[in-house]
PDB file of C-alpha atoms in Angstrom:
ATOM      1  CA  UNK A   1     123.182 176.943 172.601  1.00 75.00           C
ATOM      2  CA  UNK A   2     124.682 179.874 174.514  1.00 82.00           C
ATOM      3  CA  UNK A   3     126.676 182.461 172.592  1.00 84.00           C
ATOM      4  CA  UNK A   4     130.402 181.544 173.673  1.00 84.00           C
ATOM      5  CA  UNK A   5     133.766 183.376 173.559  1.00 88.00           C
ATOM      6  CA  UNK A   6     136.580 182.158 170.953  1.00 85.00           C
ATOM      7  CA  UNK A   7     138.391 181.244 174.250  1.00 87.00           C
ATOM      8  CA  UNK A   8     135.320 178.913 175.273  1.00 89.00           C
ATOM      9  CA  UNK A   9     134.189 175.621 174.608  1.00 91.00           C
ATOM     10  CA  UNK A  10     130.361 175.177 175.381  1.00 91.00           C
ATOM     11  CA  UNK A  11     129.326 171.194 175.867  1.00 92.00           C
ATOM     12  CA  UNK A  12     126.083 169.554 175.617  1.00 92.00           C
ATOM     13  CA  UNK A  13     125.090 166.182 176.735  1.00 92.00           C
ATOM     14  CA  UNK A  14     122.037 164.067 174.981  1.00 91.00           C
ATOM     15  CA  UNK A  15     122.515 160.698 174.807  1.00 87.00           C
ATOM     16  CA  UNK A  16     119.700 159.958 172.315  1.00 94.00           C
ATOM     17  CA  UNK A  17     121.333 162.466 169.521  1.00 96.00           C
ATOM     18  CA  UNK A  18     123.432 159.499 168.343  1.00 97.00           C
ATOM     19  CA  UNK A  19     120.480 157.509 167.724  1.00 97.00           C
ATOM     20  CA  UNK A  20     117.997 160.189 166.452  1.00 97.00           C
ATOM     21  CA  UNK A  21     117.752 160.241 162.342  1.00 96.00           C
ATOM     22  CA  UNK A  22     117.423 164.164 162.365  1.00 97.00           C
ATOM     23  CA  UNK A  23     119.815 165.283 164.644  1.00 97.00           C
ATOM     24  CA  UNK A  24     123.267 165.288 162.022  1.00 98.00           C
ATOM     25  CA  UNK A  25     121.326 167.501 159.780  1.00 98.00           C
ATOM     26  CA  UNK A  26     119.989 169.962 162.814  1.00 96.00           C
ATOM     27  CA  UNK A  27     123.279 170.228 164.135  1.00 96.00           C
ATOM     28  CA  UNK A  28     125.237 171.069 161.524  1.00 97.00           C
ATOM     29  CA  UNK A  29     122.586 173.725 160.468  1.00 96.00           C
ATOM     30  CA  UNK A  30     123.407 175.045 163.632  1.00 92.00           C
ATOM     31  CA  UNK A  31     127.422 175.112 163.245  1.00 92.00           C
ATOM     32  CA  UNK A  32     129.298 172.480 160.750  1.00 95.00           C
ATOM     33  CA  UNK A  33     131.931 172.959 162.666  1.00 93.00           C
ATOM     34  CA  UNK A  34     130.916 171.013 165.876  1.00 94.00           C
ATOM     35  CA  UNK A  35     132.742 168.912 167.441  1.00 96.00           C
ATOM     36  CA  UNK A  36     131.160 165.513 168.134  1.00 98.00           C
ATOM     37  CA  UNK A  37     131.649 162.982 171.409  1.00 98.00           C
ATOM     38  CA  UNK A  38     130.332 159.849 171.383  1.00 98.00           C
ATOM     39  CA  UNK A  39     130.733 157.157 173.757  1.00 97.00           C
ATOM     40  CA  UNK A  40     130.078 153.936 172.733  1.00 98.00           C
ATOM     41  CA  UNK A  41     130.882 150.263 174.671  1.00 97.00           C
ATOM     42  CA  UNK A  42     129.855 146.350 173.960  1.00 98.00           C
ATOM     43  CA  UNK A  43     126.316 146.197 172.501  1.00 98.00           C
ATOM     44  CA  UNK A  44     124.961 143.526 174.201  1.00 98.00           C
ATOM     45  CA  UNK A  45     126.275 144.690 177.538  1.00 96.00           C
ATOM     46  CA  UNK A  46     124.282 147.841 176.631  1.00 97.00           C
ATOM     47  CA  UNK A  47     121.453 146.160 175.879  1.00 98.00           C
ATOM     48  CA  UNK A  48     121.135 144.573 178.676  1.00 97.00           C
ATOM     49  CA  UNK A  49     122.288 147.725 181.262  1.00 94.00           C
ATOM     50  CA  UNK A  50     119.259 149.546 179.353  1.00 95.00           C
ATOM     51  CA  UNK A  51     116.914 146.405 179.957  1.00 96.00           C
ATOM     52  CA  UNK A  52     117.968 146.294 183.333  1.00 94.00           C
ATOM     53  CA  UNK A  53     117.250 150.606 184.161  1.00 91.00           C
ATOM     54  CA  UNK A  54     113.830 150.026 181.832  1.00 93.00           C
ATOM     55  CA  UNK A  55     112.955 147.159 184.729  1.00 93.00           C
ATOM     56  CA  UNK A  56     113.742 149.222 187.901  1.00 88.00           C
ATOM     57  CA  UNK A  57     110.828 151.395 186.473  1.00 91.00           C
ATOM     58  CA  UNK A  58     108.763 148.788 184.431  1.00 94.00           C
ATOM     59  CA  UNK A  59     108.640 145.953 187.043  1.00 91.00           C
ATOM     60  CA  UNK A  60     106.027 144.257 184.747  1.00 94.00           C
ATOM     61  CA  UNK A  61     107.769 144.142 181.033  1.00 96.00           C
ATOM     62  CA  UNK A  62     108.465 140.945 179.011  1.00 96.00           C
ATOM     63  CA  UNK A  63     111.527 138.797 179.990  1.00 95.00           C
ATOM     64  CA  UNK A  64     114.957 140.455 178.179  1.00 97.00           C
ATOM     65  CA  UNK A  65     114.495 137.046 175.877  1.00 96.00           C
ATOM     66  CA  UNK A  66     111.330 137.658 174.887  1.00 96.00           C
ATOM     67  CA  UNK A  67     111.956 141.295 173.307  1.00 97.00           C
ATOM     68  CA  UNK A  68     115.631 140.680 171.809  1.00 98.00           C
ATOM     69  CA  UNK A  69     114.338 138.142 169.656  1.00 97.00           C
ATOM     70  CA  UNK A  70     111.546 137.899 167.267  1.00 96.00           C
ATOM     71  CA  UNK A  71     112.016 133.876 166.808  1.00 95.00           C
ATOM     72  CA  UNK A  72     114.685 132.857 169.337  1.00 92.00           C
ATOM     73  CA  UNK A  73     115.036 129.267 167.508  1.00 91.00           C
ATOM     74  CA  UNK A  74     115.830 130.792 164.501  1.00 93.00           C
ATOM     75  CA  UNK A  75     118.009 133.429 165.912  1.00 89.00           C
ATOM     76  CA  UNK A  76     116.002 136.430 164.357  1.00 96.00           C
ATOM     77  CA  UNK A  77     116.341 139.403 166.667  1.00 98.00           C
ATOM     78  CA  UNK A  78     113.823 142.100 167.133  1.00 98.00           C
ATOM     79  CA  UNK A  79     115.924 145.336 165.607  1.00 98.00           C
ATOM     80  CA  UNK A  80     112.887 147.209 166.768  1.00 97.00           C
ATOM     81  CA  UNK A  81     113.747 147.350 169.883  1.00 98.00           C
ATOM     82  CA  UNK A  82     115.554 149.933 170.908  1.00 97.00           C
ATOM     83  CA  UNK A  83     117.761 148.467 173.230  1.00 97.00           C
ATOM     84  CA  UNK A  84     118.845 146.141 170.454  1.00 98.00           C
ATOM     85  CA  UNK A  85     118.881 148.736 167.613  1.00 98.00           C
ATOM     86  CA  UNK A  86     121.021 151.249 169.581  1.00 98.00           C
ATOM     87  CA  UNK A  87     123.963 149.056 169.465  1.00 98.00           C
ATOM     88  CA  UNK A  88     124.020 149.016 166.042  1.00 98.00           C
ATOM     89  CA  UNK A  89     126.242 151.959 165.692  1.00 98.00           C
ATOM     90  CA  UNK A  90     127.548 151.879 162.312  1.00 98.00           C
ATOM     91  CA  UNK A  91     123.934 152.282 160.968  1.00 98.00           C
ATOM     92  CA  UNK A  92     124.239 155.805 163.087  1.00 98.00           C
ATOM     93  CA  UNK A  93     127.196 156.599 161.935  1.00 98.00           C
ATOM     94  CA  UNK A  94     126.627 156.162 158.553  1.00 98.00           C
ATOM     95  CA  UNK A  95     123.708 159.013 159.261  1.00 98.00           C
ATOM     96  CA  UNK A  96     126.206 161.630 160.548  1.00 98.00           C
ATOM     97  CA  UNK A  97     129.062 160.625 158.361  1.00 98.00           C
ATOM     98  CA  UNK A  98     126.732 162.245 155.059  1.00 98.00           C
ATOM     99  CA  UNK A  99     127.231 165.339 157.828  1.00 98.00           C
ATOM    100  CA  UNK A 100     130.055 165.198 159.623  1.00 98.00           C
ATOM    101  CA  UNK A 101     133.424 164.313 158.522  1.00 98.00           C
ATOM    102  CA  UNK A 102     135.177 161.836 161.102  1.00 98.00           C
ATOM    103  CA  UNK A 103     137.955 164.071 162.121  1.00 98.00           C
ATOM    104  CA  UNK A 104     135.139 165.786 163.680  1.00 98.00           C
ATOM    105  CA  UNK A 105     133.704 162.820 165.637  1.00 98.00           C
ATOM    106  CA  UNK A 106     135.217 161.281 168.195  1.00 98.00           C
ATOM    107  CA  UNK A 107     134.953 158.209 170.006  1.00 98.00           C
ATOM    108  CA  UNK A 108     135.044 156.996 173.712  1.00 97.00           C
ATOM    109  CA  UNK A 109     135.056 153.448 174.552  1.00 97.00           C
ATOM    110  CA  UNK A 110     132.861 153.121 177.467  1.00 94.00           C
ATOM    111  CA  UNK A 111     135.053 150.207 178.723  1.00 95.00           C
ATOM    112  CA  UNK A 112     138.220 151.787 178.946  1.00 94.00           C
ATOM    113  CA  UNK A 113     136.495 154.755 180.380  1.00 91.00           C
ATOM    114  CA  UNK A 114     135.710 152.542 183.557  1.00 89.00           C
ATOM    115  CA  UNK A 115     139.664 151.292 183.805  1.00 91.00           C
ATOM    116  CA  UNK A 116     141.375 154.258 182.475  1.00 93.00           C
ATOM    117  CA  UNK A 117     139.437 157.323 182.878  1.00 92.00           C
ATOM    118  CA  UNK A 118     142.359 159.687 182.494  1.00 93.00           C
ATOM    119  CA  UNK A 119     143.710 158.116 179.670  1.00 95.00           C
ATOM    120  CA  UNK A 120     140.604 158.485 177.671  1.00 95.00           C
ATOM    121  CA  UNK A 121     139.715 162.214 179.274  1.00 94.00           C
ATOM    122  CA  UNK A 122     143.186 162.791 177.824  1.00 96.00           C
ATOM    123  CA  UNK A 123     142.062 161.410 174.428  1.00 97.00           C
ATOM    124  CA  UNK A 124     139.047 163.595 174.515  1.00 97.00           C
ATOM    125  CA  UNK A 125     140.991 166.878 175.570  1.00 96.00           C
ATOM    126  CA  UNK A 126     143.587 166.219 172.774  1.00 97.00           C
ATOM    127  CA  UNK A 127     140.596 166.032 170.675  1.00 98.00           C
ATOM    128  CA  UNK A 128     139.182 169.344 171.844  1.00 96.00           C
ATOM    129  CA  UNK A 129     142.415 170.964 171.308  1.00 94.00           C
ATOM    130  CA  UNK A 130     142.881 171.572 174.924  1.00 94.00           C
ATOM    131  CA  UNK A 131     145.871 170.858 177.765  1.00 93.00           C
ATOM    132  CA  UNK A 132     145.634 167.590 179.423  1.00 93.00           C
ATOM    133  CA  UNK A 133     144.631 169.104 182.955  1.00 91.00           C
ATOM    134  CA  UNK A 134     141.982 166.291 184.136  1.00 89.00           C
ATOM    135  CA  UNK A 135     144.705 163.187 184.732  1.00 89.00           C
ATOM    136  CA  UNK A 136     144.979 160.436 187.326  1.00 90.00           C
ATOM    137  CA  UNK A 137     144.807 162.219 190.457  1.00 89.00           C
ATOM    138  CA  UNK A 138     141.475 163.440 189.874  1.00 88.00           C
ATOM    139  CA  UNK A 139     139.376 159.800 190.404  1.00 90.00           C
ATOM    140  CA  UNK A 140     139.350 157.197 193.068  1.00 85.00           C
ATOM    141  CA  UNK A 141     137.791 153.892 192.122  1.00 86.00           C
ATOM    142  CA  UNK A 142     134.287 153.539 193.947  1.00 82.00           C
ATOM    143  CA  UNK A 143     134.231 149.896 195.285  1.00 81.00           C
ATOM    144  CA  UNK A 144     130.393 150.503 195.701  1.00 77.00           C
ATOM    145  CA  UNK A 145     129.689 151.499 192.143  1.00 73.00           C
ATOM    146  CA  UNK A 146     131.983 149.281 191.015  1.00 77.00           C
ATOM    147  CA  UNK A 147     133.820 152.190 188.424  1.00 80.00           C
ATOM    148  CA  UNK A 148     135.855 155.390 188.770  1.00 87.00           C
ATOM    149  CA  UNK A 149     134.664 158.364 190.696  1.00 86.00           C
ATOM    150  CA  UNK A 150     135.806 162.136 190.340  1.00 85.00           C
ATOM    151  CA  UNK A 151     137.740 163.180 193.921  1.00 83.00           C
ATOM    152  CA  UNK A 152     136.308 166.430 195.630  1.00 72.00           C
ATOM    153  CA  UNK A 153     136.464 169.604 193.620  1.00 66.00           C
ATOM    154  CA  UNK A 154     137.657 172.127 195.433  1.00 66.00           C
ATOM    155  CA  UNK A 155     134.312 174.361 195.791  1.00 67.00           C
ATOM    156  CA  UNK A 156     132.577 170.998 197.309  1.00 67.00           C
ATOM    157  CA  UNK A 157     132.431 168.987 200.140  1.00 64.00           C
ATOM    158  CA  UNK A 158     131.536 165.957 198.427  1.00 69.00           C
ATOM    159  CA  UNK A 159     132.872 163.692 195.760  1.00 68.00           C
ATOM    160  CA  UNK A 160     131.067 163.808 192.205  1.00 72.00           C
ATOM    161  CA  UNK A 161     129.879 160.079 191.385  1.00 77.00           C
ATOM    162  CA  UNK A 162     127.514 159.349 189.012  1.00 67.00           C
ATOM    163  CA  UNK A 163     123.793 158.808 189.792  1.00 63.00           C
ATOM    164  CA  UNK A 164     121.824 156.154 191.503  1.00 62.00           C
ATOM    165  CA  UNK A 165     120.819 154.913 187.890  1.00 57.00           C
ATOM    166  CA  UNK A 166     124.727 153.860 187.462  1.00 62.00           C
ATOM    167  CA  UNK A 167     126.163 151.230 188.178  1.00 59.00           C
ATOM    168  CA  UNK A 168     123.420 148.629 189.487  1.00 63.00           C
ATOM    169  CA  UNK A 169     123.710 145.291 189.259  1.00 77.00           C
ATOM    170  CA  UNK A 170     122.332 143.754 185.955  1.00 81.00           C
ATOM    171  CA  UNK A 171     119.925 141.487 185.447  1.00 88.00           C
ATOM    172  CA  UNK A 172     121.461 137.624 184.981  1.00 91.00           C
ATOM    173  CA  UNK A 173     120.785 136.718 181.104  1.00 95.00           C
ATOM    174  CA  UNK A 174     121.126 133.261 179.557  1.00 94.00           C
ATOM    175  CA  UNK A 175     124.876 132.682 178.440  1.00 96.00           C
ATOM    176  CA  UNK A 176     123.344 131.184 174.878  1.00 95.00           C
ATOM    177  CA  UNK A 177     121.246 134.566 174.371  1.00 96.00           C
ATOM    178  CA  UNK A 178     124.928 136.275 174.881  1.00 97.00           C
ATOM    179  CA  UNK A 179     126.215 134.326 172.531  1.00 97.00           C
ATOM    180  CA  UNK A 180     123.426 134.403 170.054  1.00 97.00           C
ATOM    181  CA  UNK A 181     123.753 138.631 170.232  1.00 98.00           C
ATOM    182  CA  UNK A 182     127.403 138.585 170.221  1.00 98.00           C
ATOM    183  CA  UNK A 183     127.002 136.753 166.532  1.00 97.00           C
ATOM    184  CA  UNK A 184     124.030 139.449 165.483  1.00 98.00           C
ATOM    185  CA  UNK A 185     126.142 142.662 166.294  1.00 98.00           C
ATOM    186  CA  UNK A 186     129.751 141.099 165.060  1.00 98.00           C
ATOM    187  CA  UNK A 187     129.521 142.294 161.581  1.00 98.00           C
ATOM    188  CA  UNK A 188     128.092 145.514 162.908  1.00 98.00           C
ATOM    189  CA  UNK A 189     130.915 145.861 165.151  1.00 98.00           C
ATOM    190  CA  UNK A 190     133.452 144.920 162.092  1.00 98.00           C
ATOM    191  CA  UNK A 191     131.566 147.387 160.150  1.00 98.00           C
ATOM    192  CA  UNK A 192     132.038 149.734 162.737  1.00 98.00           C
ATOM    193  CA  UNK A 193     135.585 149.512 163.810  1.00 98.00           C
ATOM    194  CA  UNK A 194     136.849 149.643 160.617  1.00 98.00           C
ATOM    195  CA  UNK A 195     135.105 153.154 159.700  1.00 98.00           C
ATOM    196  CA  UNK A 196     136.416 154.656 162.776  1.00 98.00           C
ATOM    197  CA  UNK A 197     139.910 152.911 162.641  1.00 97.00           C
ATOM    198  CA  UNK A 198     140.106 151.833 166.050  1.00 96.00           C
ATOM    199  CA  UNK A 199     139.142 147.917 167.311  1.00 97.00           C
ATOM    200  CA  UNK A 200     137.289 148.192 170.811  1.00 97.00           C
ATOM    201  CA  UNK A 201     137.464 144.215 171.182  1.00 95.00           C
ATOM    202  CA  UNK A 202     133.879 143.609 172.334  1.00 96.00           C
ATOM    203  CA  UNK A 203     134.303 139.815 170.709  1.00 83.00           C
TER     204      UNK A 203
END
């Protein structure tokens, strides 16, 4: 990480830290005092948005059925899969919690960030200890992408959207495998909002 003035903030994005078993313990090695972002939305839409990128480059995988479950009759899902095993974020939390204490980990509900950006850019500013400066007037709602977009900055011509990746159409899934993964991740979810105190109403 860059050296960085008491009047800075440096930020770095890895989506896979969350999920790796050795990153709490390398990060706070590096600084305990780290401030931690995570944004987190419904599990089984998750799994199937990261089925859905995994098939725009894998035309040839196994149906989303096939590796979700290990016996679909039975209801046994495949928590090897990574799709699946992501989602099951109070297992990952439970890692960085023998690390981090909570005040120091913050949560972003990838849900709300879609219909209230600002209000959860606020959240994360008041959790960085800075001024509320990125509010309302800084997105328009893409009706391509189907999710907020930040307007022009200043020093650019063009608006900042996310990538091509984002926001694609996702594959159609049986409504009884929904169902089935809804039941598998509930007491996960439980779990999970209870440690963190806030109920992000993915039932």
């Amino acid at each position: 990480m860059p050296r960085t003035l008491d009047s800075q903030i440096t930020m770095e994005k890895t989506p896979s830290y969350f999920v790796t078993r050795e990153a709490p313990k390398r990060i706070s090695i590096m600084s305990r005092d780290t401030k931690l972002i995570v944004v987190v939305r419904n599990p089984v839409t998750r799994a199937i948005s990261d089925y859905t990128q995994t098939l725009s480059k894998k035309p040839d995988i196994p149906t989303f059925e096939a590796l979700a479950f290990r016996n679909r009759s039975l209801g046994q899902v495949d928590t090897s899969w990574n799709a699946i095993r992501i989602g099951m974020y109070v297992l990952h939390l439970e890692n960085w919690l023998q690390y981090f204490p909570l005040s120091q980990i913050h949560f972003v509900s990838g849900e709300r960030l879609i219909t209230d950006p600002a209000g959860e850019l606020g959240r994360v500013q008041d959790f960085l200890g800075l001024k509320r400066i990125v509010t309302d007037k800084h997105f328009y709602f893409n009706k391509t992408k189907g999710f907020p977009c930040l307007k022009k900055p200043e020093s650019s011509s063009l608006p900042r959207c996310l990538g091509k990746s984002k926001g694609r159409t996702h594959v159609q899934i049986d409504q009884e495998v929904i169902e089935q993964l809804r039941e598998f991740y509930r007491p996960y979810n439980i779990k999970f909002y209870e440690i963190v105190g806030q109920d992000f109403r993915w039932d």
